[in-house]
Amino acid sequence: MTKGSNVALSALSDNVGSVIVSLGWGSPTGEGDADVSVLLLDENGKVRSDGDFYFYNNPVAADGSVQLLGKTPTADGNEDRTSFDLTAVPAGIDRIVVAASRYAGARFGELEDVRLSLADGAGEDLLRFTIDDVDTMSAIIFGELYRREEEWKFRAVGQGYDTGLAGLATDFGVDIDDDAAAEGDGEAEEAGEAEKAGEAADGTRADASVPAATPSAGREPLEAVPSPRRPEEEGGPRKRAGRPRTAKKKVTLPQVVKNSLAENESWSSARLFPVSALKSDRDREMRATSVLLSVMAQVPEFGRRLTAAFGAPAGRMETFTEVTLPHGETPRRPDGVIRVERAGKLWTALVETKTNGNALKADQVQAYMDIAARRGYEAVITLSNDVALEGSPLVDVKIDRRRKHKVALWHLSWAEVAHQAQMLIRHEGVGNAAHAWLLHELLHYLQHENSGCHGFQNMGPAWVPVRNGIDDETLCQGDPRALEVVESWERLIRQVCLGLGGELGQKVLPVQRARRGTDPHARRMALADQLCRDGKLHAELRIEGTPGVLAVSADLRTGRLRTSIDIPAPEQGYPLSWAKRLVRRLADAPADLHVETLVDGEKSGPRSTLERLRPEPADMLPKDSGTRITGFRLSLIKGMGSSRGNAETGFIRSVDGAVHRFYTTVVAHLDRPAPRRGPSKEKEGAATA
């Protein structure tokens, strides 16, 4: 589409009761980001109230008409998706504006390929709109959905603002506190919030910011707690904040749960979903399917979150297991069925489940696709330990294009299911304590070693031959086994992002540095050739709120894992003050942390371990006082597991553990202010500087 053009959605597809709008962008470095916002406008072009403004602090409409689904990585940046259930949009809404904004003074001119795409309920792309001339814009209206005589249309807008999210929202009648004001108010309110234990985890969306707690250094999963939100029927109506704030809301991770009443540690708590009797793969599949689908039906927030991205409307959900459906001479029994009713219409998806690392079978999935097409169902959802990759389907199915009714094929990994459960019960909250308890029991089940729902857990049969080939230098470029290892590595990194993001309650996304428009398969082929040349697997993770990108490198020749982060040098102050401040912030970091000073030009700066730098921070400064320091690189190196499976000593566990350890012991301390020193030392430090 071109700027200013419009089109009726019904002319593009028969399945536009729900649509997904994706906003995308890239950058030469793979970094750079923006935040999506949605405004529901009446016939006067204004919001009816501040509640019609949806953004990162208010991502979901109560009626299900709008749901911000979050970011997914692309070859050179991110794509942020939003689900719209157009059948649920209130009658008083005339237009839906879809926009995005940058923060901290950034402009869209620093990004590339700023674009919008729209897909129907079956996931079929219907239109695309690329926006040019965005140099000075800090916020952009990408497009709008609007009604004309009960028909929904889309208009490509491309209007820019240089006043950011606050300016854009204010133009449409939203009364907000901007970022600067919210940050200033937050400091005054944090102390009061901390004293109010019952209110610190309040579920109101437009609340003041509270500081995020630092995760513990141990690898044990965080304990879940009852929902931070109070049900409407308890305690009367909740107090609503006067104005939404554009400063991103942070939440505090729950503390340790109350002490157990058990006499000793051998006593096991009674569980709603027991796992002790699971002995066969069939038992695990049936139990996991029934447990998941039942919780989805009973906890609306959770069921909606898992199905909204698949085009399901917001409505009453019912789930079924072991349903028999006719298919030629041999009836088929999918593992589950999901049905959602909205305004008398049904949305139906068949579910095929695998656990314990078992692979999906193409013939089974193909049969379910055919059944769904004949019966008018909307989707087939596959669920397994594996993680789907862009441009690399887990199962190849044939779709009869002659059929008018389209069936969408979607995939979920068990890691994604666990991630969404973690986000709800540990960070965002659900409707009431009973729902939180159900999610707590589901999460306990998924994380139990006997459930078979542990996510990606095998590097594949090519892992050992490739590792041996690199060791004895016999692995040649173009070897298909190297490509298999690269794909497994990408799946592992995506799963690590889900696990860390679920614990922190923050977005953790893999960074994929590639040229715009690069084919995913071609990108992986290039990485496979690089693996054959230097014997290393490399990945980068972008963690919301951290000062840099967390890099992970696995050297298959030496058997070493390196985790690192580059942090920029401060814009003000003296180099010696920078060095001392960095050492103080890393007071609890491991002594074997490597610190390298980054300088201008080709020459490298000083490097040493934290243990040696603690008594003499000045050792990290270049001898030549004229050399400009650009930043510091912090690295931890450890041995990696060699086996391909998910054993304690395997490669998968070692990578997950290395990332978690580096974040909790190093990265988490970089955002906090440096510890204050005594008056005499402050004067001494100032004199030295």
XYZ file of C-alpha atoms in Angstrom:
689
model
C 0.000 0.000 0.000
C 0.981 3.623 -0.411
C 0.554 6.472 2.030
C -3.078 7.624 2.188
C -4.538 4.583 0.413
C -7.293 2.447 1.943
C -8.883 -0.937 1.387
C -11.856 -2.917 2.702
C -10.704 -5.946 4.707
C -13.544 -8.088 3.347
C -12.124 -7.611 -0.151
C -8.878 -9.262 0.966
C -10.148 -12.232 2.995
C -13.267 -13.929 4.297
C -11.650 -14.377 7.721
C -11.282 -10.845 9.089
C -13.349 -11.080 12.264
C -9.969 -11.008 13.968
C -6.748 -9.652 12.484
C -3.140 -9.289 13.585
C -1.289 -6.066 12.782
C 2.520 -6.299 12.854
C 4.795 -3.271 13.065
C 8.395 -3.954 12.102
C 11.765 -2.235 11.853
C 15.421 -3.110 11.653
C 18.812 -1.501 12.150
C 22.320 -2.048 10.760
C 23.525 -3.286 14.167
C 20.485 -5.426 14.990
C 19.697 -3.065 17.882
C 17.169 -0.259 18.184
C 13.570 -0.670 19.240
C 10.189 1.035 19.504
C 6.955 0.523 21.452
C 3.518 -0.070 19.964
C 0.423 1.784 21.143
C -3.249 1.593 20.122
C -5.983 4.213 20.565
C -9.720 3.578 20.220
C -11.430 6.735 18.949
C -15.061 7.794 18.803
C -16.733 9.711 15.965
C -15.085 12.923 17.224
C -11.606 11.472 16.786
C -10.931 11.303 20.546
C -10.683 8.521 23.118
C -13.780 8.096 25.260
C -11.521 7.853 28.325
C -7.893 7.145 29.148
C -8.832 3.455 29.221
C -9.034 3.486 25.409
C -5.259 3.988 25.260
C -3.375 0.659 25.057
C 0.401 0.531 25.387
C 3.099 -1.281 27.418
C 1.514 -0.357 30.774
C -2.005 -1.294 29.569
C -1.602 -4.092 26.997
C -4.991 -5.872 27.021
C -8.595 -4.712 26.654
C -11.029 -6.251 29.119
C -13.394 -7.189 26.279
C -10.577 -8.812 24.280
C -10.850 -6.371 21.382
C -7.172 -5.354 21.693
C -4.192 -7.334 22.898
C -0.562 -6.318 22.509
C 1.232 -9.615 21.855
C 4.795 -8.345 22.144
C 7.895 -8.586 20.020
C 9.340 -11.382 17.935
C 12.862 -11.151 16.459
C 13.421 -10.867 12.726
C 16.618 -11.136 10.696
C 17.616 -7.524 11.363
C 15.392 -6.220 14.158
C 11.971 -6.787 15.709
C 8.348 -7.198 14.721
C 5.738 -6.161 17.277
C 2.312 -7.766 16.882
C -1.127 -6.677 18.072
C -4.273 -8.813 17.914
C -7.635 -7.157 17.164
C -10.960 -8.923 17.654
C -13.052 -6.656 15.440
C -16.288 -8.390 16.477
C -15.650 -7.271 20.074
C -14.898 -3.590 19.384
C -17.540 -1.468 21.188
C -20.199 0.116 18.999
C -19.117 3.635 19.998
C -15.661 3.188 18.483
C -15.272 4.645 14.997
C -11.502 4.297 14.417
C -8.572 2.294 15.807
C -5.223 4.041 15.498
C -2.078 1.860 15.454
C 1.132 3.717 16.296
C 4.654 3.223 17.658
C 7.096 5.474 19.490
C 10.772 5.558 20.357
C 12.185 6.634 23.719
C 15.204 8.337 25.326
C 15.478 10.856 22.470
C 15.773 8.214 19.739
C 14.296 8.769 16.259
C 12.893 6.428 13.643
C 15.500 7.728 11.224
C 18.013 5.507 13.062
C 16.007 2.439 11.999
C 15.501 0.783 8.625
C 12.562 -0.797 6.816
C 9.873 0.778 9.023
C 6.783 -1.130 7.969
C 3.317 -2.446 8.797
C 1.707 -5.712 7.737
C -1.763 -7.103 8.408
C -2.793 -10.771 8.541
C -6.221 -12.382 8.782
C -7.421 -14.887 11.374
C -5.739 -17.755 9.509
C -2.381 -16.017 9.587
C -2.451 -15.151 5.882
C -0.691 -11.850 5.116
C -3.133 -9.452 3.449
C -1.279 -6.158 3.047
C 2.003 -4.362 3.683
C 2.831 -0.679 4.077
C 6.383 0.735 4.191
C 6.948 4.199 5.680
C 9.694 6.462 4.310
C 11.057 9.857 5.412
C 11.053 9.111 9.140
C 14.304 10.911 10.025
C 13.105 13.272 12.780
C 10.076 11.325 13.945
C 9.975 9.910 17.476
C 6.402 8.600 17.068
C 4.477 7.454 13.994
C 0.858 6.603 13.259
C 1.351 3.611 10.986
C -2.280 3.089 10.047
C -5.842 2.897 11.231
C -8.745 0.474 11.127
C -12.071 2.260 10.665
C -15.765 1.437 10.156
C -17.837 2.307 7.140
C -21.411 1.031 7.285
C -20.541 -1.931 9.542
C -17.581 -2.854 7.356
C -13.992 -2.563 8.562
C -11.408 -0.887 6.363
C -7.716 -0.120 6.706
C -5.972 3.147 5.837
C -2.195 3.556 5.456
C -1.382 6.765 7.358
C 2.357 7.206 8.002
C 1.964 10.444 10.000
C 4.933 11.350 12.208
C 5.411 13.240 15.494
C 8.569 14.706 16.973
C 7.043 14.840 20.485
C 7.049 11.096 21.172
C 4.326 8.967 22.721
C 3.173 11.750 25.055
C 2.545 14.152 22.179
C 0.759 11.565 20.070
C -1.540 10.414 22.884
C -2.363 13.974 23.953
C -3.542 14.822 20.430
C -6.239 12.165 20.769
C -7.488 13.312 24.173
C -5.427 11.126 26.518
C -4.417 12.960 29.689
C -1.032 11.500 30.581
C 2.085 11.991 32.662
C 5.112 11.994 30.379
C 8.259 9.967 30.987
C 10.185 12.643 32.823
C 7.362 13.467 35.205
C 6.657 9.823 35.930
C 10.280 9.085 36.701
C 10.448 12.027 39.073
C 7.240 11.048 40.834
C 8.338 7.434 41.009
C 11.223 8.177 43.376
C 8.898 9.898 45.840
C 6.295 7.161 45.655
C 8.584 4.127 45.810
C 9.165 4.416 49.547
C 5.458 4.588 50.260
C 4.755 1.666 47.927
C 7.346 -0.487 49.651
C 5.627 0.022 53.006
C 2.273 -1.110 51.627
C 2.791 -4.824 51.258
C -0.758 -5.399 50.124
C -0.601 -2.634 47.541
C 2.920 -3.110 46.173
C 1.717 -5.686 43.684
C -1.520 -3.952 42.829
C -2.806 -4.852 39.422
C -3.896 -1.395 38.254
C -2.213 -0.754 34.946
C -1.432 2.924 35.198
C 0.470 2.772 38.473
C 3.671 4.408 39.597
C 6.909 2.631 38.867
C 8.387 0.411 41.561
C 11.921 -0.942 41.495
C 12.505 -4.437 40.147
C 14.114 -6.822 42.589
C 17.352 -8.487 41.622
C 17.001 -12.243 41.053
C 18.911 -14.482 43.400
C 22.168 -15.935 42.180
C 20.946 -19.511 42.590
C 19.523 -21.464 39.690
C 16.433 -22.662 41.576
C 13.203 -21.456 39.923
C 11.401 -18.632 41.655
C 8.411 -19.577 43.768
C 4.983 -18.526 42.555
C 2.597 -16.617 44.802
C -1.129 -15.924 44.714
C -2.372 -13.299 42.295
C -1.366 -9.742 43.122
C -4.734 -8.542 41.895
C -7.717 -8.528 44.182
C -11.004 -9.787 42.806
C -13.600 -7.122 42.194
C -15.929 -8.639 44.742
C -13.373 -8.381 47.566
C -12.581 -5.083 49.221
C -14.795 -2.945 47.039
C -13.819 -1.194 43.827
C -10.144 -0.577 43.191
C -8.829 2.945 43.132
C -7.965 4.002 39.628
C -4.954 6.131 38.843
C -5.827 9.558 37.548
C -3.661 9.495 34.429
C -1.767 6.799 32.562
C 1.992 7.196 32.633
C 4.277 6.665 29.700
C 7.169 5.698 31.979
C 7.359 1.918 31.763
C 5.937 0.214 34.814
C 8.321 -2.128 36.625
C 7.167 -4.811 39.005
C 8.743 -6.395 42.031
C 9.421 -10.118 41.932
C 7.718 -12.005 44.776
C 9.705 -12.894 47.851
C 10.051 -16.373 49.326
C 6.750 -18.021 50.266
C 5.780 -18.710 53.856
C 7.396 -21.539 55.803
C 6.079 -25.059 55.346
C 4.243 -26.933 58.129
C 5.876 -30.239 57.157
C 7.775 -32.105 59.885
C 10.753 -32.715 57.610
C 11.923 -32.257 54.031
C 10.824 -35.749 52.980
C 7.173 -34.710 53.091
C 5.851 -33.746 49.648
C 3.008 -31.277 49.226
C -0.195 -32.625 47.711
C -0.485 -31.494 44.101
C -3.513 -30.890 41.932
C -1.679 -32.440 38.953
C 0.356 -35.438 40.210
C 3.289 -36.685 38.138
C 4.475 -39.710 40.073
C 2.379 -42.247 38.088
C 3.585 -41.141 34.649
C 5.553 -44.013 33.099
C 5.005 -44.030 29.323
C 5.134 -41.376 26.608
C 1.432 -41.892 25.944
C 0.607 -41.230 29.610
C 2.682 -38.051 29.558
C 1.014 -36.756 26.387
C -2.516 -37.414 27.648
C -1.858 -35.928 31.088
C -0.030 -32.853 29.769
C -2.767 -32.125 27.201
C -5.574 -32.474 29.733
C -3.771 -30.387 32.372
C -2.969 -27.553 29.969
C -6.353 -27.372 28.241
C -8.287 -27.487 31.517
C -6.274 -24.582 32.966
C -6.702 -22.602 29.734
C -10.490 -22.940 30.023
C -10.589 -22.034 33.722
C -8.147 -19.089 33.654
C -9.391 -16.707 30.922
C -6.270 -14.523 30.968
C -4.058 -17.535 30.318
C -6.243 -19.134 27.664
C -6.628 -15.843 25.843
C -2.887 -15.182 25.929
C -2.068 -18.534 24.301
C -4.737 -18.334 21.593
C -4.961 -14.631 20.689
C -1.874 -14.844 18.480
C -3.580 -17.659 16.558
C -6.585 -15.538 15.614
C -8.961 -16.767 18.326
C -11.584 -14.205 19.405
C -12.179 -13.157 22.989
C -15.085 -15.187 24.302
C -16.192 -18.240 26.273
C -13.634 -21.021 25.897
C -14.231 -24.754 26.264
C -11.593 -27.431 25.810
C -11.844 -31.163 25.102
C -9.504 -34.153 24.961
C -9.483 -37.416 23.001
C -12.195 -36.322 20.572
C -12.996 -38.794 17.769
C -13.448 -37.274 14.309
C -14.264 -39.149 11.057
C -11.464 -39.387 8.485
C -12.058 -41.902 5.695
C -12.147 -45.475 6.965
C -9.981 -44.692 9.987
C -11.361 -42.116 12.468
C -8.778 -39.772 13.945
C -8.419 -38.763 17.575
C -6.587 -35.451 18.022
C -5.108 -34.935 21.468
C -7.383 -31.977 22.098
C -9.887 -29.458 20.758
C -10.257 -25.787 21.700
C -13.521 -23.988 21.005
C -14.211 -20.297 21.597
C -17.699 -18.817 21.278
C -18.160 -15.160 20.456
C -21.495 -13.584 19.461
C -22.940 -16.968 18.486
C -19.958 -17.890 16.286
C -17.484 -20.671 17.022
C -13.719 -20.669 16.549
C -12.255 -24.185 16.650
C -8.696 -25.493 16.764
C -7.440 -29.090 16.830
C -4.470 -29.768 19.106
C -1.684 -32.308 18.523
C 0.678 -32.774 21.477
C 4.108 -34.362 21.914
C 6.180 -34.605 25.088
C 9.517 -36.000 26.228
C 11.308 -34.804 23.094
C 9.193 -36.860 20.677
C 8.923 -35.357 17.197
C 5.678 -34.350 15.519
C 4.551 -36.719 12.773
C 3.837 -35.126 9.408
C 1.101 -37.613 8.480
C -0.795 -36.945 11.715
C -0.637 -33.187 11.304
C -1.623 -33.483 7.624
C -4.680 -35.547 8.547
C -5.753 -32.953 11.118
C -5.304 -30.155 8.577
C -7.554 -32.022 6.135
C -10.187 -32.710 8.814
C -10.165 -29.076 9.934
C -10.590 -27.865 6.345
C -13.549 -30.183 5.692
C -15.292 -29.328 8.949
C -14.713 -25.583 8.713
C -12.350 -25.362 11.678
C -9.990 -22.414 11.865
C -6.665 -23.830 13.060
C -4.454 -26.771 13.964
C -2.105 -26.150 16.900
C 0.928 -28.372 17.431
C 2.576 -28.467 20.853
C 5.942 -30.092 21.559
C 9.321 -29.631 23.230
C 10.730 -28.193 20.013
C 10.924 -24.484 19.198
C 9.758 -23.265 15.788
C 12.106 -21.083 13.750
C 11.315 -18.437 11.169
C 11.294 -19.994 7.695
C 11.894 -23.506 9.049
C 8.610 -25.367 9.739
C 8.692 -28.306 12.125
C 6.407 -30.346 9.859
C 5.775 -29.978 6.140
C 2.103 -30.154 5.202
C 0.357 -29.715 1.875
C -2.378 -27.114 1.723
C -5.038 -27.388 -0.971
C -5.223 -23.828 -2.317
C -8.423 -24.642 -4.177
C -10.368 -24.786 -0.937
C -12.068 -21.561 -0.015
C -11.790 -22.272 3.708
C -8.256 -21.775 4.988
C -6.830 -23.556 8.009
C -3.898 -22.009 9.872
C -1.105 -24.217 11.256
C 0.467 -22.859 14.447
C 3.096 -24.180 16.836
C 3.656 -23.749 20.567
C 6.605 -25.020 22.567
C 6.242 -26.131 26.172
C 8.823 -23.460 27.017
C 6.457 -20.779 25.657
C 3.566 -22.182 27.727
C 5.678 -22.093 30.898
C 6.881 -18.577 30.046
C 3.338 -17.227 29.736
C 2.324 -18.870 33.026
C 5.354 -17.320 34.744
C 4.605 -13.869 33.376
C 1.038 -13.964 34.665
C 1.508 -15.327 38.190
C 4.875 -13.768 39.019
C 4.738 -10.389 37.336
C 1.427 -9.298 35.826
C -1.292 -10.937 37.884
C -4.547 -12.712 37.109
C -8.180 -12.295 38.112
C -8.183 -13.897 41.543
C -6.235 -16.106 43.936
C -7.867 -19.317 42.692
C -6.680 -18.631 39.137
C -3.194 -17.871 40.419
C -3.166 -21.164 42.314
C -4.201 -23.092 39.193
C -1.376 -21.499 37.211
C 1.019 -22.237 40.065
C 0.055 -25.917 39.927
C 0.383 -25.960 36.134
C 3.840 -24.412 36.313
C 4.929 -26.924 38.950
C 3.716 -29.731 36.699
C 5.493 -28.416 33.606
C 8.776 -27.975 35.489
C 8.701 -31.436 37.100
C 11.329 -33.781 35.670
C 8.740 -36.505 35.051
C 6.253 -34.420 33.037
C 8.202 -34.512 29.762
C 7.373 -30.807 29.167
C 10.824 -29.308 29.626
C 11.085 -27.623 26.262
C 13.929 -28.055 23.785
C 16.217 -30.721 25.227
C 18.335 -32.314 22.493
C 20.913 -30.799 20.124
C 20.134 -33.545 17.609
C 22.032 -36.443 16.003
C 24.382 -34.069 14.145
C 25.832 -32.624 17.375
C 28.467 -35.271 18.118
C 29.711 -35.684 14.487
C 29.996 -31.901 14.069
C 31.792 -31.483 17.387
C 34.213 -34.283 16.478
C 34.665 -32.880 12.962
C 35.618 -29.491 14.383
C 37.996 -31.105 16.864
C 39.898 -33.095 14.220
C 39.446 -30.401 11.496
C 37.542 -32.632 9.068
C 34.273 -30.666 8.966
C 33.863 -29.023 5.554
C 31.765 -26.018 4.566
C 28.434 -27.049 3.073
C 28.072 -30.058 5.376
C 24.312 -30.295 6.105
C 25.049 -31.481 9.645
C 26.533 -28.066 10.468
C 23.244 -26.445 9.425
C 21.352 -28.809 11.771
C 23.567 -27.735 14.674
C 23.060 -24.032 13.855
C 19.275 -24.525 13.852
C 19.447 -26.377 17.179
C 21.600 -23.576 18.611
C 19.030 -20.975 17.536
C 16.239 -23.000 19.159
C 18.262 -23.260 22.357
C 18.903 -19.507 22.478
C 15.198 -18.751 21.935
C 14.353 -21.062 24.825
C 16.983 -19.435 27.059
C 15.343 -16.075 26.279
C 11.923 -17.418 27.288
C 13.239 -18.832 30.564
C 15.165 -15.728 31.589
C 12.365 -13.413 30.498
C 9.846 -15.382 32.556
C 11.964 -15.094 35.695
C 12.717 -11.411 35.259
C 9.331 -10.291 33.958
C 11.134 -8.416 31.163
C 11.457 -8.832 27.410
C 14.452 -10.955 26.473
C 14.907 -11.376 22.721
C 17.623 -12.892 20.540
C 19.463 -10.427 18.312
C 19.964 -11.559 14.723
C 22.472 -9.393 12.876
C 21.780 -9.763 9.180
C 21.108 -7.532 6.226
C 17.546 -6.424 5.640
C 15.553 -8.923 3.613
C 18.000 -11.782 4.185
C 16.340 -15.167 3.742
C 16.365 -17.054 7.082
C 17.679 -20.225 5.441
C 20.470 -18.304 3.700
C 21.386 -16.630 6.995
C 21.650 -19.988 8.750
C 23.705 -21.426 5.895
C 26.190 -18.558 6.324
C 26.356 -19.243 10.065
C 26.924 -22.958 9.369
C 29.884 -22.112 7.092
C 31.243 -19.828 9.811
C 30.933 -22.692 12.321
C 32.968 -24.917 10.001
C 35.674 -22.240 9.698
C 36.187 -21.115 13.292
C 34.400 -23.806 15.338
C 32.270 -21.322 17.294
C 28.562 -20.776 17.884
C 27.633 -17.190 18.682
C 24.420 -15.501 19.836
C 23.311 -12.203 21.363
C 20.437 -11.465 23.748
C 18.783 -8.104 24.236
C 17.394 -7.771 27.770
C 15.050 -4.890 28.472
C 16.568 -2.376 30.857
C 20.206 -3.454 30.505
C 22.947 -1.136 29.221
C 24.131 -3.457 26.440
C 23.646 -6.723 24.569
C 24.516 -9.982 26.340
C 26.706 -12.107 24.041
C 27.135 -15.901 24.285
C 29.898 -17.762 22.475
C 30.480 -21.530 22.522
C 33.932 -22.593 21.298
C 33.607 -26.230 20.261
C 37.379 -26.545 19.800
C 38.318 -25.573 23.338
C 35.077 -26.596 25.053
C 34.667 -23.150 26.622
C 31.610 -20.911 27.001
C 32.039 -17.139 27.084
C 29.293 -14.762 28.224
C 29.989 -11.041 27.896
C 28.484 -7.582 27.696
C 29.867 -4.300 26.337
C 28.864 -1.229 28.334
C 29.509 2.284 26.975
C 31.707 4.757 28.814
C 29.841 7.540 30.651
C 29.491 10.814 28.771
C 30.726 12.854 31.723
C 33.341 12.506 34.436
C 36.921 11.274 34.583
C 38.187 7.831 33.458
C 39.525 7.014 36.922
C 36.111 7.792 38.421
C 34.521 5.501 35.826
C 36.884 2.679 36.760
C 36.293 3.048 40.499
C 32.536 3.263 40.070
C 32.480 0.126 37.896
C 34.515 -1.845 40.444
C 32.173 -0.766 43.250
C 29.108 -1.835 41.273
C 30.685 -5.231 40.672
C 31.386 -5.783 44.366
C 29.401 -9.045 44.371
C 30.536 -10.239 40.928
C 32.802 -13.315 40.590
C 36.498 -12.643 41.133
C 37.355 -14.325 37.811
C 35.284 -11.811 35.817
C 37.389 -10.485 32.931
C 37.321 -6.711 32.421
C 38.631 -5.267 29.148
C 38.844 -1.548 28.421
C 37.604 -0.637 24.937
C 39.440 2.201 23.209
C 39.295 4.083 19.927
C 41.210 2.711 16.975
C 42.580 -0.717 16.219
C 44.691 -1.151 19.336
C 43.207 -2.942 22.326
C 42.973 -1.565 25.836
C 44.092 -3.033 29.151
C 42.468 -6.229 30.376
C 42.551 -8.055 33.687
C 40.405 -9.962 36.167
C 38.168 -8.276 38.697
C 40.185 -9.847 41.515
C 43.284 -7.938 40.422
C 41.417 -4.711 39.688
C 39.607 -4.396 43.018
C 42.632 -3.031 44.916
C 43.868 -1.033 41.883
C 41.009 0.139 39.578
C 43.462 2.471 37.821
C 45.035 -0.583 36.160
C 42.169 -0.685 33.673
C 43.138 2.734 32.261
C 45.402 2.968 29.164
C 48.992 4.079 29.797
C 48.617 6.734 27.107
C 46.457 9.420 28.685
C 45.451 10.648 25.223
C 43.710 7.388 24.332
C 39.915 7.758 24.359
C 37.998 5.092 26.292
C 34.759 4.062 24.537
C 33.521 1.441 27.003
C 34.227 -1.725 28.965
C 33.739 -5.385 28.114
C 32.836 -7.747 30.969
C 33.256 -11.495 30.358
C 32.942 -14.787 32.201
C 34.478 -17.998 30.831
C 33.556 -21.519 31.915
C 33.665 -25.059 30.610
C 30.719 -26.283 28.562
C 28.901 -29.602 28.597
C 29.626 -31.949 25.732
C 26.635 -34.287 25.476
C 23.741 -33.404 23.177
C 20.915 -34.130 25.634
C 19.421 -32.302 28.605
C 21.509 -34.043 31.272
C 23.000 -32.015 34.116
C 26.404 -32.142 32.393
C 25.021 -31.600 28.879
C 25.579 -28.669 26.534
C 22.021 -27.333 26.865
C 22.154 -27.054 30.662
C 25.617 -25.473 30.567
C 24.501 -22.707 28.180
C 21.349 -21.971 30.186
C 23.326 -21.938 33.434
C 26.062 -19.703 32.015
C 23.576 -17.066 30.798
C 21.652 -17.109 34.070
C 24.827 -16.871 36.178
C 26.216 -13.998 34.116
C 22.987 -12.037 34.338
C 22.439 -12.508 38.076
C 26.066 -11.968 39.153
C 27.140 -9.292 36.665
C 24.485 -7.665 34.456
C 21.863 -7.229 37.188
C 24.274 -5.009 39.153
C 25.001 -2.616 36.295
C 21.659 -0.797 36.497
C 21.798 -0.134 40.214
C 23.506 2.981 41.591
C 27.017 2.413 42.873
C 27.255 1.935 46.693
C 27.925 5.158 48.560
C 31.321 5.604 50.123
C 32.313 7.319 53.352
C 32.971 11.080 53.377
C 36.734 10.793 53.766
C 37.027 8.383 50.850
C 34.817 10.566 48.687
C 37.153 13.516 49.205
C 40.169 11.339 48.532
C 38.594 10.027 45.314
C 37.725 13.536 44.152
C 41.263 14.737 44.804
C 42.728 11.801 42.900
C 40.404 12.388 39.941
